[in-house]
Tab-separated table of C-alpha atoms (C1' of nucleotides) in Angstrom:
chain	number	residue	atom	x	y	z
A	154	UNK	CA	-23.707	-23.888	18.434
A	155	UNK	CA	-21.020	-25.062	16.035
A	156	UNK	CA	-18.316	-25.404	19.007
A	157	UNK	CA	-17.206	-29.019	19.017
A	158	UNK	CA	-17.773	-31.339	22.436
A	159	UNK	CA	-15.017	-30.542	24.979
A	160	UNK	CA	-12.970	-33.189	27.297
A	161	UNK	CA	-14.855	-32.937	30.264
A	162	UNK	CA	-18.532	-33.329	28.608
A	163	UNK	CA	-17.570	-37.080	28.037
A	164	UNK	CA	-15.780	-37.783	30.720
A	165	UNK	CA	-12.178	-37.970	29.029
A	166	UNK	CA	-9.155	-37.676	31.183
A	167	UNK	CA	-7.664	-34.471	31.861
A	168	UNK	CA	-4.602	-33.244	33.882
A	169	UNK	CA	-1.101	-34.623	33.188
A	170	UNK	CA	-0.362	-37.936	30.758
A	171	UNK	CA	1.092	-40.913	32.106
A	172	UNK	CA	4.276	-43.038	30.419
A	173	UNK	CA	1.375	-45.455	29.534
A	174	UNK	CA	-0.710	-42.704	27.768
A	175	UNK	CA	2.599	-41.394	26.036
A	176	UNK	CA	3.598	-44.682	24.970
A	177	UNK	CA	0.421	-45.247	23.108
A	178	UNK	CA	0.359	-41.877	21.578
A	179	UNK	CA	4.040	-42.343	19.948
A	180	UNK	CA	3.107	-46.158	19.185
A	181	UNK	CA	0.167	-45.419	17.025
A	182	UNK	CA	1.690	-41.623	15.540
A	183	UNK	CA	4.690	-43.701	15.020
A	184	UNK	CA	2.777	-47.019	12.841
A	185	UNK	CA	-0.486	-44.273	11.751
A	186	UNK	CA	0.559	-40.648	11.257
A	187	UNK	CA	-1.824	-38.722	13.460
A	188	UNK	CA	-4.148	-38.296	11.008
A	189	UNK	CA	-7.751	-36.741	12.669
A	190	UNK	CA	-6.764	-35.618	15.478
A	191	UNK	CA	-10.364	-35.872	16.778
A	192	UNK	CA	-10.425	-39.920	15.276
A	193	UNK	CA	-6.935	-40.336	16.970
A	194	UNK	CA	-7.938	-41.284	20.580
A	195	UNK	CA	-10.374	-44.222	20.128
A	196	UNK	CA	-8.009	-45.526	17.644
A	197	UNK	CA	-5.148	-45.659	20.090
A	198	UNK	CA	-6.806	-46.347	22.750
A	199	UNK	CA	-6.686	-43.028	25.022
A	200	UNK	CA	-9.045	-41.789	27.036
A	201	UNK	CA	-8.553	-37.834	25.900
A	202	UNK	CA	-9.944	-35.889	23.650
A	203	UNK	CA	-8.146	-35.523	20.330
A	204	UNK	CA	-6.791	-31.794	21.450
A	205	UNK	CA	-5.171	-32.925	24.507
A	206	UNK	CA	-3.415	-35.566	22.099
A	207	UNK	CA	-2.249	-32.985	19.626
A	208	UNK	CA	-0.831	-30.765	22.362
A	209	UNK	CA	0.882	-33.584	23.915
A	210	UNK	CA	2.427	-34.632	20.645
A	211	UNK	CA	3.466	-30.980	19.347
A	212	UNK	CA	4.933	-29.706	22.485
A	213	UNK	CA	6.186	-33.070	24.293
A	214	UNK	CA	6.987	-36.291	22.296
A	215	UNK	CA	7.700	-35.102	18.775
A	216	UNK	CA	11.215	-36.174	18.346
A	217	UNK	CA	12.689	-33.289	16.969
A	218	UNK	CA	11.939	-31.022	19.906
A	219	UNK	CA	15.101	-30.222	22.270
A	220	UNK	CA	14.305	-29.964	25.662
A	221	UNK	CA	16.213	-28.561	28.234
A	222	UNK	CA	17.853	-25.578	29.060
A	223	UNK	CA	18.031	-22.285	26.801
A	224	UNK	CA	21.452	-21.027	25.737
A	225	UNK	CA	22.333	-17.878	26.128
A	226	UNK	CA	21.863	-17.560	22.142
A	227	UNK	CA	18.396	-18.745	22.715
A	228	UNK	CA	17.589	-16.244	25.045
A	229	UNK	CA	19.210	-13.749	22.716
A	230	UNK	CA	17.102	-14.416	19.877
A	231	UNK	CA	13.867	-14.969	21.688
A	232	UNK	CA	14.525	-11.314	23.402
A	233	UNK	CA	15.306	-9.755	20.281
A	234	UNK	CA	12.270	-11.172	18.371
A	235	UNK	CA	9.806	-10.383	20.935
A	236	UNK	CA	10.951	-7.085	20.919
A	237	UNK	CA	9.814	-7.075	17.119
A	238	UNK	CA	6.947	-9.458	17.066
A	239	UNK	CA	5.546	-9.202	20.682
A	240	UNK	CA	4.018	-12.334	21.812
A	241	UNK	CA	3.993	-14.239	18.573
A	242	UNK	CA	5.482	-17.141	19.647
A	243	UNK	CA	4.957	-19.017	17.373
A	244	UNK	CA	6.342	-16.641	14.750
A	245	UNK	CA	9.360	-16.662	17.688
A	246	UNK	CA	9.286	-20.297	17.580
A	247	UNK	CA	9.828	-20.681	13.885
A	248	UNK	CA	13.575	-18.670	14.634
A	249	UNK	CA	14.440	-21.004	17.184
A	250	UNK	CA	14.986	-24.559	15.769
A	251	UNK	CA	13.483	-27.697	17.645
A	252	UNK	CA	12.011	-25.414	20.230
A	253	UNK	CA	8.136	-25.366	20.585
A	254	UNK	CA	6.056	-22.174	20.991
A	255	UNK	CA	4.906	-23.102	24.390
A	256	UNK	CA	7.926	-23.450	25.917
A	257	UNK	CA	9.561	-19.758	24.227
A	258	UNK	CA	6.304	-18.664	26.066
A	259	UNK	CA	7.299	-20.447	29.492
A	260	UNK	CA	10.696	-19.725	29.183
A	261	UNK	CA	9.762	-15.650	28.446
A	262	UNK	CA	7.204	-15.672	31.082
A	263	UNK	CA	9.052	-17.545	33.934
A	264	UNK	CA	12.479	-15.897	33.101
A	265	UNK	CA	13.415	-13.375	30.603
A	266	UNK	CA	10.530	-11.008	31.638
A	267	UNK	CA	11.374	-11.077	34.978
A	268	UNK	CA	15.223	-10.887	34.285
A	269	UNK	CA	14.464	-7.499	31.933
A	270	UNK	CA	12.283	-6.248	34.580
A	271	UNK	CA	15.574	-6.924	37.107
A	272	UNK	CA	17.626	-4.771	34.851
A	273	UNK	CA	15.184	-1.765	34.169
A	274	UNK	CA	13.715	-2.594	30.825
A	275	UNK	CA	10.441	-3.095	30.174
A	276	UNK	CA	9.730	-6.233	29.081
A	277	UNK	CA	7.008	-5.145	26.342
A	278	UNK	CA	8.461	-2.418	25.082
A	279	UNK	CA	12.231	-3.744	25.635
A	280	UNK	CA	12.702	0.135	26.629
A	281	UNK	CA	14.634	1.039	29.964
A	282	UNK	CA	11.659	2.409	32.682
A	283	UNK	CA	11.651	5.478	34.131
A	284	UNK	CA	13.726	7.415	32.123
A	285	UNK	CA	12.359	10.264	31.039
A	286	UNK	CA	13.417	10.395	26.807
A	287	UNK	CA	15.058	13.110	25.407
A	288	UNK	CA	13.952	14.888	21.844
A	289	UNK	CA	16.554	12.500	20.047
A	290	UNK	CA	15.773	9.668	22.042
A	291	UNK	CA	11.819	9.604	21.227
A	292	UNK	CA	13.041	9.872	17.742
A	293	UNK	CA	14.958	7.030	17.508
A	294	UNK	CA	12.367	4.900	19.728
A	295	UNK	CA	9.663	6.473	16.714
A	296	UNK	CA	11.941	5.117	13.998
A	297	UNK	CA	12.552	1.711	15.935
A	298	UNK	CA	9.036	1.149	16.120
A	299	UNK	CA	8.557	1.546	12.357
A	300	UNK	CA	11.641	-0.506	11.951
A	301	UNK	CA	9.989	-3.066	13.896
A	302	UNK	CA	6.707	-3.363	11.615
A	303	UNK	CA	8.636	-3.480	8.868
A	304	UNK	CA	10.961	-6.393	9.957
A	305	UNK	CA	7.926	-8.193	11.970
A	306	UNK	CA	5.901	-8.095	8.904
A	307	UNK	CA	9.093	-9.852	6.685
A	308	UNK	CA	9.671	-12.320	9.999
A	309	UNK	CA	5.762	-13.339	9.608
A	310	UNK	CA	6.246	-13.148	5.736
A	311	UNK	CA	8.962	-15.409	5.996
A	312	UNK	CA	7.666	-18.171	8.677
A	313	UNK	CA	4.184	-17.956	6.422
A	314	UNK	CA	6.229	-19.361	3.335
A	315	UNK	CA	8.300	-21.693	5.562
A	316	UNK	CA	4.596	-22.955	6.446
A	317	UNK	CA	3.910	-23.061	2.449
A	318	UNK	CA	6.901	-24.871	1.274
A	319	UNK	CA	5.091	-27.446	4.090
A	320	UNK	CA	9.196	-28.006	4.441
A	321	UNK	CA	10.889	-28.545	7.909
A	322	UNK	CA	13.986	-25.908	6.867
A	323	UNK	CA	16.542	-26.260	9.058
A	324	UNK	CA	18.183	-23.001	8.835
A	325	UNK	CA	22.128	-23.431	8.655
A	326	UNK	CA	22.393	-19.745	9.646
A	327	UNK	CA	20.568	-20.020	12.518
A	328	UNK	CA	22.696	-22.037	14.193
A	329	UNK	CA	26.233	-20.478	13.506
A	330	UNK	CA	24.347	-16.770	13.435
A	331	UNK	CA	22.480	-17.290	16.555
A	332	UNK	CA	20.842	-14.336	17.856
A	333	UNK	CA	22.221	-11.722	15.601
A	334	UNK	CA	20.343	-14.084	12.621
A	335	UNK	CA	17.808	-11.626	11.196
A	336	UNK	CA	15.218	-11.529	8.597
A	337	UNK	CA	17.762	-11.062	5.882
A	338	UNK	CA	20.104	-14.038	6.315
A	339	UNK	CA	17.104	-16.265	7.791
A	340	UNK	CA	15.461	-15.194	4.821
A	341	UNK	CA	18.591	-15.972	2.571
A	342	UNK	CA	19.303	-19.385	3.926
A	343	UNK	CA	15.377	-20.568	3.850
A	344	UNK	CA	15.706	-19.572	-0.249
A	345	UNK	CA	18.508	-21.647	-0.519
A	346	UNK	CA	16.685	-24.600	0.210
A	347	UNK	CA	13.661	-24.358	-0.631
A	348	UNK	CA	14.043	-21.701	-3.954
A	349	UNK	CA	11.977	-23.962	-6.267
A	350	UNK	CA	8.971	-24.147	-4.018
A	351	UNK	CA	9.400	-20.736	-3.159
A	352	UNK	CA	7.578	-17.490	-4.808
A	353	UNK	CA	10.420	-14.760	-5.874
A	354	UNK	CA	12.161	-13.367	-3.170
A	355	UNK	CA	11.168	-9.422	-1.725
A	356	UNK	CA	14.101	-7.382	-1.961
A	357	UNK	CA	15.780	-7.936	1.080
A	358	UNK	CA	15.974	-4.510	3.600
A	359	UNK	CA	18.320	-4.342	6.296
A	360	UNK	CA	16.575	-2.796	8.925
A	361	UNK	CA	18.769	-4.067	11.374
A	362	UNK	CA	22.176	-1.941	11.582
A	363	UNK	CA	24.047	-4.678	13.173
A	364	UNK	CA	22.804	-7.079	10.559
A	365	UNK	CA	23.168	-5.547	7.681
A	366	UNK	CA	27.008	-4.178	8.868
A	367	UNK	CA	27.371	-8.133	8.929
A	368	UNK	CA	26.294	-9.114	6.359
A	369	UNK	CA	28.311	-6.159	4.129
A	370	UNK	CA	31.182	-7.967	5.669
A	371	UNK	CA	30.278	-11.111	4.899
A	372	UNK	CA	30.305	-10.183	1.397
A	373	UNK	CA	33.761	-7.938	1.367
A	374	UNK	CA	36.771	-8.741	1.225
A	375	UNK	CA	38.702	-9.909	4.131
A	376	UNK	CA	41.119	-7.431	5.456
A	377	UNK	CA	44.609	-8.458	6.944
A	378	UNK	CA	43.305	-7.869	10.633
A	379	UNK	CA	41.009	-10.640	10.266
A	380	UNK	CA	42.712	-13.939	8.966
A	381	UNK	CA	40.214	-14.956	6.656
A	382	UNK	CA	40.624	-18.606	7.982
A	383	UNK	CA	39.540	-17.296	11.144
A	384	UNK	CA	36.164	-15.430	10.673
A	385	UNK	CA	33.862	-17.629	10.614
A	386	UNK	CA	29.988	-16.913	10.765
A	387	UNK	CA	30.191	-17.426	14.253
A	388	UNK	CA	32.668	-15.086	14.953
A	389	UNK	CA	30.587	-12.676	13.476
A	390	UNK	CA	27.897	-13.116	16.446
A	391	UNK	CA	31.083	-11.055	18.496
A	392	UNK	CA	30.747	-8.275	20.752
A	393	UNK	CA	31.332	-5.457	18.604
A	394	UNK	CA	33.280	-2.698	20.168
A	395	UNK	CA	34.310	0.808	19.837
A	396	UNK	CA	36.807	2.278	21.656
A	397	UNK	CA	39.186	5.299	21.322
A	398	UNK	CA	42.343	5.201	20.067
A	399	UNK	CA	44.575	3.113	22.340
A	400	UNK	CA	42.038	2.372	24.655
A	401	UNK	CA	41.027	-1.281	24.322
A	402	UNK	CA	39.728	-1.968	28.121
A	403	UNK	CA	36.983	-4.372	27.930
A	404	UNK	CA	33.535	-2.689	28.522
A	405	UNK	CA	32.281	-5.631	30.441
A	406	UNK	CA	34.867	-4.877	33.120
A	407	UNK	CA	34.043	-1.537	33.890
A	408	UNK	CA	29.970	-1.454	33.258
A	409	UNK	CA	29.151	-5.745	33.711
A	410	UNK	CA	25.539	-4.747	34.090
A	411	UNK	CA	25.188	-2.764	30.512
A	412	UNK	CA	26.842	-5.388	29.391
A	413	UNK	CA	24.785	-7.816	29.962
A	414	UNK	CA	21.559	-5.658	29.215
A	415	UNK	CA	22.904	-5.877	25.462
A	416	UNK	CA	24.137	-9.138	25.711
A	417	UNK	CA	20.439	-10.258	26.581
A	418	UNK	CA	19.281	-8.138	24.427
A	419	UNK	CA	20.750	-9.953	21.279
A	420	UNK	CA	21.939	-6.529	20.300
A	421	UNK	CA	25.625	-7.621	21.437
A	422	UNK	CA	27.024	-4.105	20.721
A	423	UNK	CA	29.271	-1.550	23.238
A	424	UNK	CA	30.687	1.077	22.798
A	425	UNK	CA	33.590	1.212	25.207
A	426	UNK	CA	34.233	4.319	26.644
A	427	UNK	CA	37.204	6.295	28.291
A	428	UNK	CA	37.913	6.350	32.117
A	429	UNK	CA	37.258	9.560	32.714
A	430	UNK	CA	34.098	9.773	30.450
A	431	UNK	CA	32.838	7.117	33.011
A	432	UNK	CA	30.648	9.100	34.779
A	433	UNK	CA	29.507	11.497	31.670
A	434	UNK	CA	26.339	9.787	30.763
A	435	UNK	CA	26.009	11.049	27.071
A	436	UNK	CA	29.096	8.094	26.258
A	437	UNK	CA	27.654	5.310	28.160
A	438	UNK	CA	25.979	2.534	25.948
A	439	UNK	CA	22.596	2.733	25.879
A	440	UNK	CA	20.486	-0.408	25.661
A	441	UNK	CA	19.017	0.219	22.015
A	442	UNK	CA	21.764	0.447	19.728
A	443	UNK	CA	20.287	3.021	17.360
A	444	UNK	CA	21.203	5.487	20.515
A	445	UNK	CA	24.165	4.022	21.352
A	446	UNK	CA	26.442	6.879	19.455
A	447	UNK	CA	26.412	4.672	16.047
A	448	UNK	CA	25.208	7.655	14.312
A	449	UNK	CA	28.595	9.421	14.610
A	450	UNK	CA	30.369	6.642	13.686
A	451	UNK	CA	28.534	5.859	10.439
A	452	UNK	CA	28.491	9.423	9.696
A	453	UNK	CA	31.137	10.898	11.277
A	454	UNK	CA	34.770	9.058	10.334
A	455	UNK	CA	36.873	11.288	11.276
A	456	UNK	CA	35.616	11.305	14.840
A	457	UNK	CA	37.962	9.767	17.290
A	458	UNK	CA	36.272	6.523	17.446
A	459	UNK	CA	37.597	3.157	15.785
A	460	UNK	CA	35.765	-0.027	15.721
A	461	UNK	CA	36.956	-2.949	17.282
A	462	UNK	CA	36.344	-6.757	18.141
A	463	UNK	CA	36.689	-8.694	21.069
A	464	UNK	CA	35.769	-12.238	22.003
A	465	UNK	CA	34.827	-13.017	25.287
A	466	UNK	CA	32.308	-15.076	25.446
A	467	UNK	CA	30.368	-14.578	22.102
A	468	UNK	CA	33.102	-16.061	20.652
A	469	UNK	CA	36.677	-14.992	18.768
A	470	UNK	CA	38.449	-13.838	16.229
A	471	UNK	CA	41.746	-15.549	16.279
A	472	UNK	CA	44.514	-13.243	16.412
A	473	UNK	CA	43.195	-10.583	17.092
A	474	UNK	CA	41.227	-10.857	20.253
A	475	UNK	CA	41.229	-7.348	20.996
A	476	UNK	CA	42.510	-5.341	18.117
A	477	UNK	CA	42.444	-1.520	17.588
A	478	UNK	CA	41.942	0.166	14.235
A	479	UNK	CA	43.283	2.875	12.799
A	480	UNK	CA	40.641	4.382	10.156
A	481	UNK	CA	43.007	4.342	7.228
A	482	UNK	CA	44.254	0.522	7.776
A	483	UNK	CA	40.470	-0.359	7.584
A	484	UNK	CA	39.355	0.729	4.603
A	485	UNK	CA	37.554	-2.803	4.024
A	486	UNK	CA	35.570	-2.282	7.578
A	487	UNK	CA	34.742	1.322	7.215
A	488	UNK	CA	33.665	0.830	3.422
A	489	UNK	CA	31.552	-1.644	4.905
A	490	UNK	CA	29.839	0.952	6.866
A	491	UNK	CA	29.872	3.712	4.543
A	492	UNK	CA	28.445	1.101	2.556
A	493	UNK	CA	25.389	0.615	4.473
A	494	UNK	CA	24.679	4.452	4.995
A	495	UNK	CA	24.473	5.097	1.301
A	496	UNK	CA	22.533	1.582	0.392
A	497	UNK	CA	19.998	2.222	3.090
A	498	UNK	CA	16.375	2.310	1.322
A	499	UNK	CA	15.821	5.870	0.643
A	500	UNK	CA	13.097	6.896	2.537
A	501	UNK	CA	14.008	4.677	5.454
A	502	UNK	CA	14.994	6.096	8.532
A	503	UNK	CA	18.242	5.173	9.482
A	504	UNK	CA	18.434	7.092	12.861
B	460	DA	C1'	9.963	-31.594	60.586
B	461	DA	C1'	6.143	-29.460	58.651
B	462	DG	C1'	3.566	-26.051	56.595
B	463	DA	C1'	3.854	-22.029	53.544
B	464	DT	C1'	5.501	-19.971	49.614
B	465	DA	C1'	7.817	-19.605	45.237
B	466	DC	C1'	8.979	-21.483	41.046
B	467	DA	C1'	8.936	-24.085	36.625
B	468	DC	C1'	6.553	-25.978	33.211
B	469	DA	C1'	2.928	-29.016	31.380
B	470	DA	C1'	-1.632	-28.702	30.201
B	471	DC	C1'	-6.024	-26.549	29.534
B	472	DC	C1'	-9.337	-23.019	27.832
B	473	DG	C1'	-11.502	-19.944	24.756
B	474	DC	C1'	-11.102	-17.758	20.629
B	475	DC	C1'	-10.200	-17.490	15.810
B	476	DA	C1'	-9.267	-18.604	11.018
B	477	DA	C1'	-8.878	-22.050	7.634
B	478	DA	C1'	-10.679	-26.146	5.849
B	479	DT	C1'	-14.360	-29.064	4.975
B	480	DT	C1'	-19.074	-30.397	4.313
C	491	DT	C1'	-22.796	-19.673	0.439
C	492	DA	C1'	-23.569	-20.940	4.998
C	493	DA	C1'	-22.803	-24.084	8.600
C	494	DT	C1'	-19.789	-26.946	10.837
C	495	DT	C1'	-15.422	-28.965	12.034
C	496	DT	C1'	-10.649	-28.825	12.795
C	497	DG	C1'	-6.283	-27.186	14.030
C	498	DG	C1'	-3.538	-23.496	15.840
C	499	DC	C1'	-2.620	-19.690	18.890
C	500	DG	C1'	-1.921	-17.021	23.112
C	501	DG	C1'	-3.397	-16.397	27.828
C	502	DT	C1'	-3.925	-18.649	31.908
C	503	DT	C1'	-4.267	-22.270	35.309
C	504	DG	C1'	-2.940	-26.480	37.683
C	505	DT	C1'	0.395	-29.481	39.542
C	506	DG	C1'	4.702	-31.163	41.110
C	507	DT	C1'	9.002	-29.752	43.146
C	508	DA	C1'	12.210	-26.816	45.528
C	509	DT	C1'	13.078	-23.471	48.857
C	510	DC	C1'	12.024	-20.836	52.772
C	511	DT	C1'	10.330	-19.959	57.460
DNA sequence: AAGATACACAACCGCCAAATT
DNA sequence: TAATTTGGCGGTTGTGTATCT
């Protein structure tokens, strides 16, 4: 039997840990290190067994933990990577800064699955229930799911040299990106710090539409729409819009409930839609963006649709809060799409 | 007011892989 | 190389608190 002596066959204390007990954990981490965990309690003078120590150190009193309530950007991000990873939480956790795999899990289990559920989406395969999928629709979901290996496997890739570089990275993206942070720019800013310790990078794929249409725009040049003293990283976390000509109602207005399905689903895109398409279905946003009508828009330009941003709550772009394009004023945005359709990886699917 | 129920979250358990002997 | 130990992970349970009846 090479399983090590548990708690209870020696009589250590179980159940939750007293100030006393905390205060004598931190004391001697604090003077000590932590060193064996299994040495640690005799030497500080606890009554547990050296597991129940390291759990209460790595999920309570570390001091860089944040405790408290999740922002909405939280939730975004933890939604979004579960629907790549699944219940890796501690690949999750590495995405979310100062927040400890057990309480991603708490916070999925006691909230966010239940809110999906709420809405209609299943909260393992972040797909809406019982809608029966049309031809196109499977296709897509076929060419998520292969989307998501790929990007799981470079999130795990990614947290598995963070783990290497044995460096706490605190990821300056992840803050001002928030949810909309991917594997490419997490992947970008962890380089940046940590480059010598760090193999040679794999050439960065945008699997991620939304991401890589970012991050193209990141690297363009400003256009006059957008003061460039106003677009900041975090204005790039917007809702991204698109609207018909001359119609500029906000989305969340007419359909709050879609709304907030994307919102929560970190995908933070709409597609706003005319009045009197309201009740067509085949316009109205669909939680996964790849079958939210983007496909006409990348590939289609002279369709009627022009891209847009608005603020609300994800925040703004100053000055133009809820500006209309005309195609041929935006060269600079549409490049930036047509950009992305003919860098895509050959052999990737795109839609 | 009191018991029942629901909820949130800390903590535990068993398993596994990596590290050590 | 095999055996053993250690640390980490995800699933689950236990406990305290809030809300409901």
């Amino acid at each position: 039997m090479g399983r090590s002596p548990r708690c209870e066959k020696v009589g250590l204390k179980k159940g939750p840990w007293t100030p006393e007990e905390d205060h004598k954990l931190l004391a001697y981490i604090e003077q000590y290190g932590h060193g064996s965990w299994r040495a640690l309690p005799a030497k500080a003078g606890l009554e547990r067994c050296g597991k129940s120590c390291r759990l209460r150190w790595t999920n309570y009193l570390r001091p860089d933990i944040k405790r408290g309530k999740f922002s909405l950007q939280e939730e975004q991000t933890i939604i979004q990577l579960h629907a790549l990873l699944g219940n890796r939480w501690s690949v999750i956790a590495t995405h979310l800064p100062k927040r400890t795999d057990n309480e991603i899990k708490n916070h999925w289990n006691t909230h966010l699955k239940k809110r999906l559920t709420k809405m209609g989406i299943d909260p393992m395969t972040h797909k809406p229930k019982s809608h029966a999928l049309s031809p196109s629709q499977l296709k897509d979901v076929a060419n998520l799911s292969h989307m998501a290996q790929w990007e799981g496997a470079q999130l795990e890739a990614e947290a598995r040299l963070v783990r290497e570089s044995k460096l706490q990275v605190s990821n300056p993206f992840q803050t001002q990106l928030g949810s909309s942070a991917s594997a490419q720019f997490v992947y970008e800013a962890t380089m940046t710090t940590t480059a010598p310790l760090l193999p040679p990078p794999i050439q960065p794929l945008c699997l991620d539409v939304l991401t890589a249409w970012q991050g193209s725009w990141l690297n363009a040049p400003k256009c006059n729409e957008f003061p460039a003293t106003s677009v900041t990283l975090d204005s790039l976390t917007s809702t991204f819009n698109f609207s018909r000509k001359g119609e500029a109602m906000g989305l969340s207005s007419h359909f709050p409930d879609e709304m907030e399905v994307l919102q929560l689903q970190g995908l933070a895109y709409s597609r706003d839609i005319d009045d009197s398409l309201a009740t067509g279905n085949e316009n109205i946003l669909l939680p996964n963006f790849m079958e939210a009508g983007l496909a006409d828009i990348l590939l289609d330009n002279s369709s009627q649709l022009y891209p847009s941003i608005t603020g609300g709550s994800y925040g703004n772009v100053a000055g133009s809060s809820n500006g209309d394009f005309e195609v041929e004023e935006n060269k600079n945005y549409w490049n930036n799409i047509l950009n992305l359709v003919n860098c895509w990886p050959s052999g990737s699917p795109l839609f």
